[in-house]
PDB file of C-alpha atoms in Angstrom:
ATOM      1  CA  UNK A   1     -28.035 -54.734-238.413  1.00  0.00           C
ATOM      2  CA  UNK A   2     -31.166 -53.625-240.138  1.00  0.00           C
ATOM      3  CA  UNK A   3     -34.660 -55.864-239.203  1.00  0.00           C
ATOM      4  CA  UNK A   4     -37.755 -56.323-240.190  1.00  0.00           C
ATOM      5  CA  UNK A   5     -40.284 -54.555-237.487  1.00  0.00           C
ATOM      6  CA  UNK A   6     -43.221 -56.900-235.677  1.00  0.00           C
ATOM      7  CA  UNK A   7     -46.619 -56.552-237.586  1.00  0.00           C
ATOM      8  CA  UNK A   8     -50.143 -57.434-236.116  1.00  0.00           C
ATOM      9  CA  UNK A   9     -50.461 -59.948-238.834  1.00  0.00           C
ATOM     10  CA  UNK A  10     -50.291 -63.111-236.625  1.00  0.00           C
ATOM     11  CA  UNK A  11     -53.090 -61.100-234.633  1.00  0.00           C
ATOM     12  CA  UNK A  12     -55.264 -60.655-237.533  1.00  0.00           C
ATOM     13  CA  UNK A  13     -55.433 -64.207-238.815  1.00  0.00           C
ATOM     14  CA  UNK A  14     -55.924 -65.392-235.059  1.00  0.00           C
ATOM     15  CA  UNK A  15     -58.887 -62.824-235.236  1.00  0.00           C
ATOM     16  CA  UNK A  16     -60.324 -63.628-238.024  1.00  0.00           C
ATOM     17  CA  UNK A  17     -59.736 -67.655-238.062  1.00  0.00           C
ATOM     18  CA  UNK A  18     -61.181 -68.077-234.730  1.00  0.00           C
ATOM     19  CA  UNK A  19     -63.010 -65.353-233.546  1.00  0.00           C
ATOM     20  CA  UNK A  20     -60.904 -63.823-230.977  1.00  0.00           C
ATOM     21  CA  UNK A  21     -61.287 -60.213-229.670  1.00  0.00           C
ATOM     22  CA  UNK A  22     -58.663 -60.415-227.412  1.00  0.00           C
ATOM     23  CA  UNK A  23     -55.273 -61.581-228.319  1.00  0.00           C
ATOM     24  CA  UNK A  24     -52.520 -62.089-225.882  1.00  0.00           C
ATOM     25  CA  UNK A  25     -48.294 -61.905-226.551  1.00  0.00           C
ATOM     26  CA  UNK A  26     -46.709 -64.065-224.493  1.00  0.00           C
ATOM     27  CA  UNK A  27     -42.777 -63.949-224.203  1.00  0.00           C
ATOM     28  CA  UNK A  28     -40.249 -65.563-221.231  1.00  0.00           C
ATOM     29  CA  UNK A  29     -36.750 -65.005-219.882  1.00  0.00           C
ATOM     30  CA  UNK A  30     -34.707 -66.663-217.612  1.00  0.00           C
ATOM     31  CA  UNK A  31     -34.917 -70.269-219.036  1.00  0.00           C
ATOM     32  CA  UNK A  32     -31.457 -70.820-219.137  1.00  0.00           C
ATOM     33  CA  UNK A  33     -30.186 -68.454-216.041  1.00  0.00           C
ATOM     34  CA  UNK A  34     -28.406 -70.210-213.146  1.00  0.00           C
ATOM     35  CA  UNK A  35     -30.175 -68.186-210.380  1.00  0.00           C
ATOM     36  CA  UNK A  36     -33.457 -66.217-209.746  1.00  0.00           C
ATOM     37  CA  UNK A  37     -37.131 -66.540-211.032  1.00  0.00           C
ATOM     38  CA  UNK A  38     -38.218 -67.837-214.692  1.00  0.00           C
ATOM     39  CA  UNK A  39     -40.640 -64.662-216.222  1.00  0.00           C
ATOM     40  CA  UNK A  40     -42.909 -64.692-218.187  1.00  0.00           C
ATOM     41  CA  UNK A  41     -45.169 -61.397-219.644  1.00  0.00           C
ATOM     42  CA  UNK A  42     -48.797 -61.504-220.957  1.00  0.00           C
ATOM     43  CA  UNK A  43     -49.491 -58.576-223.306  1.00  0.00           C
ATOM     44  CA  UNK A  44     -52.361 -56.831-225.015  1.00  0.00           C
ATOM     45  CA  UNK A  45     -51.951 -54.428-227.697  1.00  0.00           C
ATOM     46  CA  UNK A  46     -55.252 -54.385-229.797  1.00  0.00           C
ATOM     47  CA  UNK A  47     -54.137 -53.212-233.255  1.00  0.00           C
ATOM     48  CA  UNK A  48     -52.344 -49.805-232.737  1.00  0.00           C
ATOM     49  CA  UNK A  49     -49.037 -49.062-233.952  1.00  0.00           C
ATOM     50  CA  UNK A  50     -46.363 -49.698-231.131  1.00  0.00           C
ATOM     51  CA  UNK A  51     -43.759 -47.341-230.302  1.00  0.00           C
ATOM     52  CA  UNK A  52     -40.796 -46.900-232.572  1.00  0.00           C
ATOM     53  CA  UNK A  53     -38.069 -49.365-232.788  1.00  0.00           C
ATOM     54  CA  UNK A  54     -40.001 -52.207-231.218  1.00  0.00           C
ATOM     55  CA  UNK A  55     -38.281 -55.583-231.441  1.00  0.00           C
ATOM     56  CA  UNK A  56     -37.030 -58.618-229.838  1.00  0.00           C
ATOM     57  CA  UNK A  57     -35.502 -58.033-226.410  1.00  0.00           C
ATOM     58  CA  UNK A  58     -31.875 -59.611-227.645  1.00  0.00           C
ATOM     59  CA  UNK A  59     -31.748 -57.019-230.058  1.00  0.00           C
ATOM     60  CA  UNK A  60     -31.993 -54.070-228.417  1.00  0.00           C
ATOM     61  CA  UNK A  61     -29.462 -52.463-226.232  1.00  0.00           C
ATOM     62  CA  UNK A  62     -29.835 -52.258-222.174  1.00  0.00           C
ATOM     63  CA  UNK A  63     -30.151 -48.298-222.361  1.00  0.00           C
ATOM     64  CA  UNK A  64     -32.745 -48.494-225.360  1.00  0.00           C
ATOM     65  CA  UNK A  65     -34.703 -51.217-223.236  1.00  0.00           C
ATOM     66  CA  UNK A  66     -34.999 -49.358-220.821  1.00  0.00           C
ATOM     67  CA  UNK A  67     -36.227 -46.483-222.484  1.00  0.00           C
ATOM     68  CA  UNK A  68     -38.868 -48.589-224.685  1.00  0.00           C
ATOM     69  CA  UNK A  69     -40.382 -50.051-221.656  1.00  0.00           C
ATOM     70  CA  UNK A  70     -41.126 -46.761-220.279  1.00  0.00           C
ATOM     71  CA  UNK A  71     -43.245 -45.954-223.243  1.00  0.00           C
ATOM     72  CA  UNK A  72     -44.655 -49.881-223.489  1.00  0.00           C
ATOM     73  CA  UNK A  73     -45.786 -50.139-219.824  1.00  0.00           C
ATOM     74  CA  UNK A  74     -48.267 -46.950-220.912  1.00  0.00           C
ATOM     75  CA  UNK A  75     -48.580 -47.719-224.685  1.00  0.00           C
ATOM     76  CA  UNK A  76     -50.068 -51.267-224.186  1.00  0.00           C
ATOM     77  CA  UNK A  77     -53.793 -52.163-223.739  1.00  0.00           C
ATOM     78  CA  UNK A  78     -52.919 -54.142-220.530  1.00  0.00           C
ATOM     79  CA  UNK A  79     -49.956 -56.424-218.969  1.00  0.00           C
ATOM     80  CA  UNK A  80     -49.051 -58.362-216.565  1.00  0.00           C
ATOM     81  CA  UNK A  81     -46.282 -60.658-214.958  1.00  0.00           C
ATOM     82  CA  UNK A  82     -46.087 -63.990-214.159  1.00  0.00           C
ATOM     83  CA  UNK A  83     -43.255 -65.654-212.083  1.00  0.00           C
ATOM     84  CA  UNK A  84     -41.966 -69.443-211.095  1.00  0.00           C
ATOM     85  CA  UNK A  85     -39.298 -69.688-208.053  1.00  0.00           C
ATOM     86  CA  UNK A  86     -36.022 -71.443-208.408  1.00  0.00           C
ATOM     87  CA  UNK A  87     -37.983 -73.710-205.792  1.00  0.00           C
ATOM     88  CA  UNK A  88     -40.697 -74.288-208.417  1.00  0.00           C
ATOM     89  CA  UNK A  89     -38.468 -74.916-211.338  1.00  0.00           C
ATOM     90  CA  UNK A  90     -36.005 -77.336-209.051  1.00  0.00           C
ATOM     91  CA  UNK A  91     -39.179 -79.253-208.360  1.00  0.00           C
ATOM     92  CA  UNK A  92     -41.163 -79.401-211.471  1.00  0.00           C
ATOM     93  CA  UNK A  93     -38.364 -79.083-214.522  1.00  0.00           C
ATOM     94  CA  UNK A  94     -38.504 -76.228-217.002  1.00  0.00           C
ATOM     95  CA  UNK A  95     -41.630 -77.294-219.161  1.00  0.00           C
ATOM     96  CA  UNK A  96     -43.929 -77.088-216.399  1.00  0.00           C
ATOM     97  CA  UNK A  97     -42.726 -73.868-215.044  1.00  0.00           C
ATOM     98  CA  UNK A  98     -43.014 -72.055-217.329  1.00  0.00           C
ATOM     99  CA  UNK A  99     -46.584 -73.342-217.694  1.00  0.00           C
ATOM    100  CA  UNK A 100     -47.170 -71.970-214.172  1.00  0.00           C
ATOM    101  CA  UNK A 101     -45.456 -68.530-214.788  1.00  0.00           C
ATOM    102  CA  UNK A 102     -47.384 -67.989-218.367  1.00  0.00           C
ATOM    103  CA  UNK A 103     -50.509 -68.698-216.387  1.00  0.00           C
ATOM    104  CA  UNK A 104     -49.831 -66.932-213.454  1.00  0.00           C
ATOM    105  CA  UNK A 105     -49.321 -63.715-216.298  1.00  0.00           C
ATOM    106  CA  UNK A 106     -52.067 -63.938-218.301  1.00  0.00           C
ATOM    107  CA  UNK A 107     -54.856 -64.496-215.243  1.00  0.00           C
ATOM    108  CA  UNK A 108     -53.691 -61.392-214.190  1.00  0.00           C
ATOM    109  CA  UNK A 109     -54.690 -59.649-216.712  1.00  0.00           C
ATOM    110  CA  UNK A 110     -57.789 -57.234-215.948  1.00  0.00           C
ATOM    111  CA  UNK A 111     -59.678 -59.429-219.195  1.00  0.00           C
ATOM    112  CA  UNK A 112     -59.025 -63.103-219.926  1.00  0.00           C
ATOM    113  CA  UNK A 113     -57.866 -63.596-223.343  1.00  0.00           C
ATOM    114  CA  UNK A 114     -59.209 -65.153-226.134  1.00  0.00           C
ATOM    115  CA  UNK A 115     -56.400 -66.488-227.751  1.00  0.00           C
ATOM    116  CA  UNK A 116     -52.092 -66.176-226.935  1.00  0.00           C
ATOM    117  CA  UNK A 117     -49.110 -66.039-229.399  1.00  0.00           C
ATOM    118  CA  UNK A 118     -46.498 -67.552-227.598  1.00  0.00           C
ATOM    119  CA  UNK A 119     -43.001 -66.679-228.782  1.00  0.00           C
ATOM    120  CA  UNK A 120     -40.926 -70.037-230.027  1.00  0.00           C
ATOM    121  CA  UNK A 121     -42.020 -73.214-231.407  1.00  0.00           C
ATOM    122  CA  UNK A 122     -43.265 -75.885-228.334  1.00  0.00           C
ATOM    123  CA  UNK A 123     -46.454 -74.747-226.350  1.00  0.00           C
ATOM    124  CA  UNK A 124     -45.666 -75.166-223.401  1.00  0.00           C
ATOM    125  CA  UNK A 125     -49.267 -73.977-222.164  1.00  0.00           C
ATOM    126  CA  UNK A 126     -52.016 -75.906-223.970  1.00  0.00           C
ATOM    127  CA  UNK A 127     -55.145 -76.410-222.781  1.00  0.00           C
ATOM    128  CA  UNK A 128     -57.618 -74.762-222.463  1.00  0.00           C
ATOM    129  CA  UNK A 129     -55.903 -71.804-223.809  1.00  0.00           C
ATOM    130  CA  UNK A 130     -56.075 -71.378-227.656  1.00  0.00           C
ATOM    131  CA  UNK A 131     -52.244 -70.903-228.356  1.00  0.00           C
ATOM    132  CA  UNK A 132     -50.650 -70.042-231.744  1.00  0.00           C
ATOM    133  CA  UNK A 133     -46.750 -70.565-231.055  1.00  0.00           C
ATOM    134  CA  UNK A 134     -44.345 -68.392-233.635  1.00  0.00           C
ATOM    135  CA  UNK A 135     -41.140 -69.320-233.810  1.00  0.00           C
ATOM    136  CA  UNK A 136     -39.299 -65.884-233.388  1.00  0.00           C
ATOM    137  CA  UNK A 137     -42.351 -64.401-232.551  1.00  0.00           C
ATOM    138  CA  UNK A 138     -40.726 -61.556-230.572  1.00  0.00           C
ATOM    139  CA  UNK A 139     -39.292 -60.134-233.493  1.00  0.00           C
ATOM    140  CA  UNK A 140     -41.987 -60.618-236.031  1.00  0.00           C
ATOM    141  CA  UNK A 141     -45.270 -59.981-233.604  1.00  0.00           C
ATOM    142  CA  UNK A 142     -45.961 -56.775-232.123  1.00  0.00           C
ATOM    143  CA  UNK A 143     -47.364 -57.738-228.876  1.00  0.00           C
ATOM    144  CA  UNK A 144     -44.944 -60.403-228.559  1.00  0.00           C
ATOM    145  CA  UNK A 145     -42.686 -57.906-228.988  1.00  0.00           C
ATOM    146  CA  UNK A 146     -43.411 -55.637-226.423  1.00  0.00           C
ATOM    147  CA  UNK A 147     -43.971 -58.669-224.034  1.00  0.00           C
ATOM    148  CA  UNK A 148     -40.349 -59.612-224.712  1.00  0.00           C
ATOM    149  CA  UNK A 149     -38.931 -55.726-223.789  1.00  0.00           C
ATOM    150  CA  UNK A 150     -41.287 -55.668-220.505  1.00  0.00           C
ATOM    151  CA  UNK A 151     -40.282 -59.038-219.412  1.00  0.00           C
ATOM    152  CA  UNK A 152     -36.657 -58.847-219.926  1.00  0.00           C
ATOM    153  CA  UNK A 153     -36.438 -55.366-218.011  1.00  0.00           C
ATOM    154  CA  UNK A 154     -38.594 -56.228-215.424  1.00  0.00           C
ATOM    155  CA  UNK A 155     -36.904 -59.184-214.405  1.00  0.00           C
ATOM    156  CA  UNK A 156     -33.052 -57.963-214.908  1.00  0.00           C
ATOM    157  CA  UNK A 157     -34.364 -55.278-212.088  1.00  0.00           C
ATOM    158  CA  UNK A 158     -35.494 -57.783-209.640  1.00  0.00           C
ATOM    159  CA  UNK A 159     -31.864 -59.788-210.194  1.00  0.00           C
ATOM    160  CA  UNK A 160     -30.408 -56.168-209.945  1.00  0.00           C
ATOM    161  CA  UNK A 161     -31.758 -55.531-206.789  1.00  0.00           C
ATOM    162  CA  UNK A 162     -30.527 -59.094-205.007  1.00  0.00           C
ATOM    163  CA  UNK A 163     -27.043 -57.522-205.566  1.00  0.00           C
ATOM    164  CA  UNK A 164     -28.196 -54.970-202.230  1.00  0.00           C
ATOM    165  CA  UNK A 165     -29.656 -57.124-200.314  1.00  0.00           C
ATOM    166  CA  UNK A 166     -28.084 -58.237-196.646  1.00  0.00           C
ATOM    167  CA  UNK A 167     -27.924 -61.953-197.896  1.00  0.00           C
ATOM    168  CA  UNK A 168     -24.846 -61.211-199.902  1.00  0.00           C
ATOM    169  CA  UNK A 169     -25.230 -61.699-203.668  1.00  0.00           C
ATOM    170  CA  UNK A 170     -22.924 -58.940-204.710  1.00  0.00           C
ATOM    171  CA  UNK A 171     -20.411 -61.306-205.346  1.00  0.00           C
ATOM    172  CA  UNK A 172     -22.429 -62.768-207.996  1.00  0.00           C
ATOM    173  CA  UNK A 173     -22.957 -59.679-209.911  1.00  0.00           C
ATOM    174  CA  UNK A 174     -26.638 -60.087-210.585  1.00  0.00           C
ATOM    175  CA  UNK A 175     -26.890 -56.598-211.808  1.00  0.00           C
ATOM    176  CA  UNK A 176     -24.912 -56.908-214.583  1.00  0.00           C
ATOM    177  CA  UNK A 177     -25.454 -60.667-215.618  1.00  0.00           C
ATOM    178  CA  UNK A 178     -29.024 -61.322-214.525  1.00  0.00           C
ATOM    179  CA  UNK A 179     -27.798 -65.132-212.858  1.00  0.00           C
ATOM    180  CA  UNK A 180     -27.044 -66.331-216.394  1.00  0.00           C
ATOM    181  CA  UNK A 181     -23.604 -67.632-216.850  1.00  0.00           C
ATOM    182  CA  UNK A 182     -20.819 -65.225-216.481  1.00  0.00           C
ATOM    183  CA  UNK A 183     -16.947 -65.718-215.339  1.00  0.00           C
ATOM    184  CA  UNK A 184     -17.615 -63.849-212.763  1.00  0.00           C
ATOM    185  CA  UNK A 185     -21.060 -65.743-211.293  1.00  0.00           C
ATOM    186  CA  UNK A 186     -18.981 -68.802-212.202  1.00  0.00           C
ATOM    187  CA  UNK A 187     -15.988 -67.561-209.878  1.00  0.00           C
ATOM    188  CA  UNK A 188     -18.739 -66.568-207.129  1.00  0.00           C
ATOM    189  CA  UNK A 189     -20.145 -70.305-207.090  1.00  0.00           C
ATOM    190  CA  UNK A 190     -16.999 -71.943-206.621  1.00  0.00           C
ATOM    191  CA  UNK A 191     -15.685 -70.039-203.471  1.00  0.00           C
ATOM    192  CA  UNK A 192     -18.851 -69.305-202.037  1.00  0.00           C
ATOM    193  CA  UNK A 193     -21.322 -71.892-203.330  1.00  0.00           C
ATOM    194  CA  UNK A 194     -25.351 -71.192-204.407  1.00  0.00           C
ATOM    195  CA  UNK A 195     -27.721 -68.783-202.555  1.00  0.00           C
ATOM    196  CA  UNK A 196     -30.944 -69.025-202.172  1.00  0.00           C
ATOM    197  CA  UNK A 197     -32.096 -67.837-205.552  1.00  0.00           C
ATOM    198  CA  UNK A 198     -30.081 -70.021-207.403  1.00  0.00           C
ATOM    199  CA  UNK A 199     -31.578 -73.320-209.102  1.00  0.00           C
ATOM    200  CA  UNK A 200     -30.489 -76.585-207.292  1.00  0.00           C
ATOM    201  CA  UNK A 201     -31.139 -78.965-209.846  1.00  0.00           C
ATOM    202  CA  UNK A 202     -28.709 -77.024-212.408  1.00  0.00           C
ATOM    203  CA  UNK A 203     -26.224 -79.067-214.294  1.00  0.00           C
ATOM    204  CA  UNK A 204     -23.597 -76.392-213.251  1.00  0.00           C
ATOM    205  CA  UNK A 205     -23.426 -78.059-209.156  1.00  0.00           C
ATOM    206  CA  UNK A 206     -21.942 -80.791-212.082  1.00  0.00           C
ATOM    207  CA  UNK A 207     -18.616 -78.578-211.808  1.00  0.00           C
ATOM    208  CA  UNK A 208     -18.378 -77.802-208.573  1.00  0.00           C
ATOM    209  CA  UNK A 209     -17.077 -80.370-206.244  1.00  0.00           C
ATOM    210  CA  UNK A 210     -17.553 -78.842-203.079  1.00  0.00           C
ATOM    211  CA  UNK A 211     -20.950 -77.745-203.741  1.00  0.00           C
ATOM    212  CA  UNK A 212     -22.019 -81.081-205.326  1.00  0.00           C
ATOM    213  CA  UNK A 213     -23.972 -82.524-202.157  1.00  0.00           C
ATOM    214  CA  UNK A 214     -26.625 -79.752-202.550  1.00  0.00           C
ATOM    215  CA  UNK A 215     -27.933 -80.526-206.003  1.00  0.00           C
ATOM    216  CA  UNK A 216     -31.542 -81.369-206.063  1.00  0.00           C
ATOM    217  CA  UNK A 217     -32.758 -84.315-208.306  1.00  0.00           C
ATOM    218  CA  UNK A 218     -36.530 -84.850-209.021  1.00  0.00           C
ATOM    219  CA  UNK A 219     -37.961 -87.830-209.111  1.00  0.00           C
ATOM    220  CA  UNK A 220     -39.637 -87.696-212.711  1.00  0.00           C
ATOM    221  CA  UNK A 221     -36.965 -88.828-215.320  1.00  0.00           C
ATOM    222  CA  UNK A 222     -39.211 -87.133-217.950  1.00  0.00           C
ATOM    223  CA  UNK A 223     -39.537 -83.840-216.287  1.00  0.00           C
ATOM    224  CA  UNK A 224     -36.021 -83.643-216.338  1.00  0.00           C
ATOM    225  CA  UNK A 225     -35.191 -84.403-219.854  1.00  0.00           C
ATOM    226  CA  UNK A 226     -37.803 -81.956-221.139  1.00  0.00           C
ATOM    227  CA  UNK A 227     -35.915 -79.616-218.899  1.00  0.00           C
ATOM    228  CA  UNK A 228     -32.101 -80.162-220.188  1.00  0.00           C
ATOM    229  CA  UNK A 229     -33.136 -78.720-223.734  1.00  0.00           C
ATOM    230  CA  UNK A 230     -33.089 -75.513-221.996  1.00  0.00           C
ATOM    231  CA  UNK A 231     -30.332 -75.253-219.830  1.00  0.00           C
ATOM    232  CA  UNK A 232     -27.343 -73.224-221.491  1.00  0.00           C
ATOM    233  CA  UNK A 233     -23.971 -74.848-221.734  1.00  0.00           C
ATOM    234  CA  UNK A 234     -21.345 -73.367-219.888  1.00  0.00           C
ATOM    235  CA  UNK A 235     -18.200 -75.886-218.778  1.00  0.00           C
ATOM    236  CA  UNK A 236     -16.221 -75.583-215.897  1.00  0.00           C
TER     237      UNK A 236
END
């Protein structure tokens, strides 16, 4: 289906409304996974044009990710990743992860930004960063575009690479659904219960009997409504 590609334009009014030289895109994935890490990228484009075919993640094929990245990684002014545990998000809910990832991405930048586009419509990182949230910024802002690509790829190799490891997560098939819901994770859990990497406080333990006694409940109501809105619905 055709689309519309990502323009600097959100860039260019942040520039010119409050002064900012640098400008930050700022995408995540994993919310709504089952197992492994919540990512978030921090990226800086300046004003060039990006490589062809740049878009949103979701709409791009796994083979054409992975050859957009490739040309991204070098393309881009600077980027870097920021990551929260399945620890971190069992003990302080979605909102606040991500928080912690985002920052942990953009203070590794080489130069602090002056001002983020965050992909979606809740800003989730506030203070004191000056944040313009877009919803469906990662298909309508260039470097919350490539922040998208570079994020999604980076992290579906880490989740890739659990599938080798001695632990024994091929059963899961990592590699091929990233610990979102699949049949096949879901058929994984029930026989041989969570790993480490997967997310204790999940509504999923909800299905599985057996398992049950190892869900993880935190002690702040609030945290964990915030948190439900982003949890993906998959029934046993």
């Amino acid at each position: 289906m055709p689309y519309e590609p990502p323009t600097h334009t959100v860039e260019r009014s942040l520039r010119a409304t409050t002064g900012a030289k640098i400008v930050a895109g700022v995408d995540e994935v994993g919310r709504g996974a089952w197992a492994g890490p919540v990512t978030v990228c921090a990226a800086v484009t300046g004003l060039r044009r990006p490589p062809a075919g740049l878009t949103d993640s979701k709409l791009l094929s796994p083979r054409r990710r992975d050859e957009l990245v490739l040309l991204l990684e070098e393309w881009v002014t600077s980027y870097a990743l920021g990551h929260s545990t399945p620890e971190e998000i069992d003990e302080l809910g979605m909102t606040a992860a991500l928080r912690l990832a985002a920052e942990r991405a953009l203070n590794a930048l080489p130069v602090r930004p002056d001002a983020v586009i965050l992909d979606g419509k809740h800003d989730y990182l506030g203070a004191p960063w000056k944040v313009r949230t877009v919803i469906k910024g990662d298909q309508s802002c260039i470097a919350v575009a490539a922040a998208s690509v570079i994020a999604k790829v980076r992290r579906d190799a880490m989740m890739a690479e659990l599938d080798g490891e001695a632990g024994g997560c091929a059963p899961y098939a990592f590699a091929a659904n990233a610990g979102y819901p699949s049949p096949v994770h879901k058929a994984a859990l029930e026989e041989l219960g969570p790993t480490a990497h997967h997310r204790l406080s999940w509504s999923y333990l909800d299905g599985l009997p057996q398992w049950r006694h190892l869900k993880k409940h935190r002690i702040s109501a609030e945290a964990a409504a915030l948190e439900s809105g982003g949890q993906l619905g998959f029934e046993f």
